Every structure is written in structure tokens, then in C-alpha cells.
XYZ file of C-alpha atoms in Angstrom:
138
model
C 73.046 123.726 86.431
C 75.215 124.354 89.503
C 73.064 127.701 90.404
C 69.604 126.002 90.056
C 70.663 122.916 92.052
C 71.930 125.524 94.626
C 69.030 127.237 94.592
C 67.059 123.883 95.156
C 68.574 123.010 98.332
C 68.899 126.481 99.544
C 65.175 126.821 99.257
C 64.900 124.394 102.441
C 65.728 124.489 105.827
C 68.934 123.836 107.493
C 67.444 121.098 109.244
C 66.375 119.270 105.921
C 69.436 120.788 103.639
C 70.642 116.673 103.520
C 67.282 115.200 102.758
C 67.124 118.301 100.321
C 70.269 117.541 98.611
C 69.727 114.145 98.716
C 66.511 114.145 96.957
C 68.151 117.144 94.242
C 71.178 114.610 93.359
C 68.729 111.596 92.715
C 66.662 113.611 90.678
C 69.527 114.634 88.521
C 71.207 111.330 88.541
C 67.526 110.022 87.069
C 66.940 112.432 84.933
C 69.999 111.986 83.322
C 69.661 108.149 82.512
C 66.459 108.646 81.595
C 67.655 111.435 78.762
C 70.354 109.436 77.628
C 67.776 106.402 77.117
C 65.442 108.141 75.381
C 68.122 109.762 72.853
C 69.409 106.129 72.467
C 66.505 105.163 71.036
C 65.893 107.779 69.002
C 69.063 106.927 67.773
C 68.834 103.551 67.532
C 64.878 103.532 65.996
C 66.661 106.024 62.908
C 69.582 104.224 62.560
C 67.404 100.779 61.648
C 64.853 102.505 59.521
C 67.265 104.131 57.429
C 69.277 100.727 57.247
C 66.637 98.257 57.203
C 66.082 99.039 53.157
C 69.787 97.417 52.843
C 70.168 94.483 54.451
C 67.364 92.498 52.164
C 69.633 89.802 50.561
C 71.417 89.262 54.054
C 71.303 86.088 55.674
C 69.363 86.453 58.839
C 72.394 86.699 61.502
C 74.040 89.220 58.841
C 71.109 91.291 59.270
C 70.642 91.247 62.880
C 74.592 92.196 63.356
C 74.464 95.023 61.154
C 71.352 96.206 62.529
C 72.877 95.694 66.225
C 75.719 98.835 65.216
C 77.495 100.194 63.044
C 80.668 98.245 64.462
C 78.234 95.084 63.714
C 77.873 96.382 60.239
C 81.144 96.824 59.268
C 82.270 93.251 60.419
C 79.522 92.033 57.995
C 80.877 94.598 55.421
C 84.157 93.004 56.006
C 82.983 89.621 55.681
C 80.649 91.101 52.320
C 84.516 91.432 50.268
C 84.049 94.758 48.089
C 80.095 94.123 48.028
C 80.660 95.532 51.595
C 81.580 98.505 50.793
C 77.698 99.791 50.072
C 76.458 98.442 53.117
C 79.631 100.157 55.339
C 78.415 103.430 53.667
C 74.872 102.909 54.454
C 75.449 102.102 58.410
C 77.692 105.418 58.345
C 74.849 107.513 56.810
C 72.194 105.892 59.687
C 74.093 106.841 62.055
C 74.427 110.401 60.872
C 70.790 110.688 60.237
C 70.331 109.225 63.860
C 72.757 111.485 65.382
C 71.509 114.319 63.403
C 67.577 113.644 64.934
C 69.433 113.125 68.339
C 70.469 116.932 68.165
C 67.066 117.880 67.062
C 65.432 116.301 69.626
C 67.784 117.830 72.278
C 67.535 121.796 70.359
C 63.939 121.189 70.972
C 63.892 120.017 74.100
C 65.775 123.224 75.182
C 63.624 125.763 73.385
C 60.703 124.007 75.339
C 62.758 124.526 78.471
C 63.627 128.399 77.575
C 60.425 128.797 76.980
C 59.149 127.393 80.168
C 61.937 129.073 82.005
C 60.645 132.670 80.718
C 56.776 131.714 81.368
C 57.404 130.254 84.866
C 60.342 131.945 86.836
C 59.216 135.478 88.868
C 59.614 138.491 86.761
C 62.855 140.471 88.102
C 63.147 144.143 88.387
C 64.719 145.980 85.612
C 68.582 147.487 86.138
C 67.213 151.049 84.985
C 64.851 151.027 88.772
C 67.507 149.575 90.545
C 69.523 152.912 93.035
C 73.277 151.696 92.775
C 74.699 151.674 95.764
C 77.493 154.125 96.702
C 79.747 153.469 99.404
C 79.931 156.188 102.655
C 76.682 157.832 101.313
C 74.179 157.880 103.362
């Protein structure tokens, strides 16, 4: 990421290389929280659908802990005696299936930016058409 942000602020002039920069670093600062947002609530939207289906005979603030994280479900677990158990294993396997569409998301999200990357960027010229250069000839 170093090269393209390099490339970013190199691309303006010396008299704007701090608004440049500037403007570079706030864009990645942003686009960062707005990533890790967005894969938190993928996370979190798959982790409750997947654990919703267990927490029927809960009371209400049971529920809304376990629901809340997996922390939160394993304190109700705890509080469950060996009925717990089932629901500790259930909050485990959300999160998995959470994580597991968090890295989807994210191996997709990177083919779409390969794929932009070859569509977009200026063709280069091959190696084979390129003269090496030999030093003291010439």
C-alpha cells in the first residue's frame, strides 16, 4: 500500500505535496473504519442468525447477553449449569460461521479490486521490448 500511497502524493506538485498527503492519509484512515464496520456487521448480522434458533427458552436479558457476544454467551452458559454447555457450543460455531463470511467477504472484495486493478491501470511495456542497458556503451 506504501507504493500506491507514494504514488498518490507524488502525482502532485511540490507546492501541494502536504495538502496531497494530507488528503491520501484521511482517505486511508476512513477507509479503514469504514471496512472494519462493515465486516463487523457482517459478523455480527451471522453470528445472531445462526444463534437466534437457540436462545428460545431464555429469559429475555439471557437472550440479549448471549446475543451481545460470545463472551455474553458464555456467562449465560455459565449461569445455564451443564444445560450451558449447548448454548457455549452454539455461540462458538456463530462466530466461526461469522468469521468464516468475514473472509469471504474480504477474498471477494480483493478479486473485485484485482480485477479493477488489471482493467484500469495503463498497460506497461513488455520486458522482451525493453534494450537493457549496458554500462560504457554507447
Amino acid at each position: 500500500m506504501a507504493t500506491s500511497l507514494e504514488a498518490a502524493v507524488g502525482s502532485v506538485g511540490d507546492d501541494d505535496a502536504g495538502s496531497g498527503s494530507a488528503v491520501v492519509n484521511t482517505l486511508r484512515q476512513v477507509g479503514s473504519a469504514v471496512a472494519v464496520a462493515a465486516m463487523g456487521s457482517v459478523l455480527s448480522g451471522v453470528y445472531q442468525r445462526d444463534l437466534d434458533p437457540e436462545l428460545g427458552g431464555l429469559p429475555s436479558t439471557a437472550a440479549d447477553a448471549a446475543r451481545e457476544s460470545v463472551f455474553g454467551a458464555a456467562a449465560v452458559a455459565e449461569k445455564l449449569g451443564p444445560t450451558g454447555s449447548a448454548l457455549l457450543r452454539s455461540a462458538q460455531l456463530a462466530y466461526v460461521d461469522g468469521m468464516s463470511a468475514v473472509m469471504w467477504c474480504c477474498f471477494g472484495l480483493a478479486v473485485v479490486g484485482a480485477a479493477l486493478c488489471l482493467a484500469l491501470l495503463p498497460k506497461r511495456e513488455s520486458f522482451a521490448s525493453v534494450t537493457p542497458h549496458r554500462p560504457g556503451a554507447g
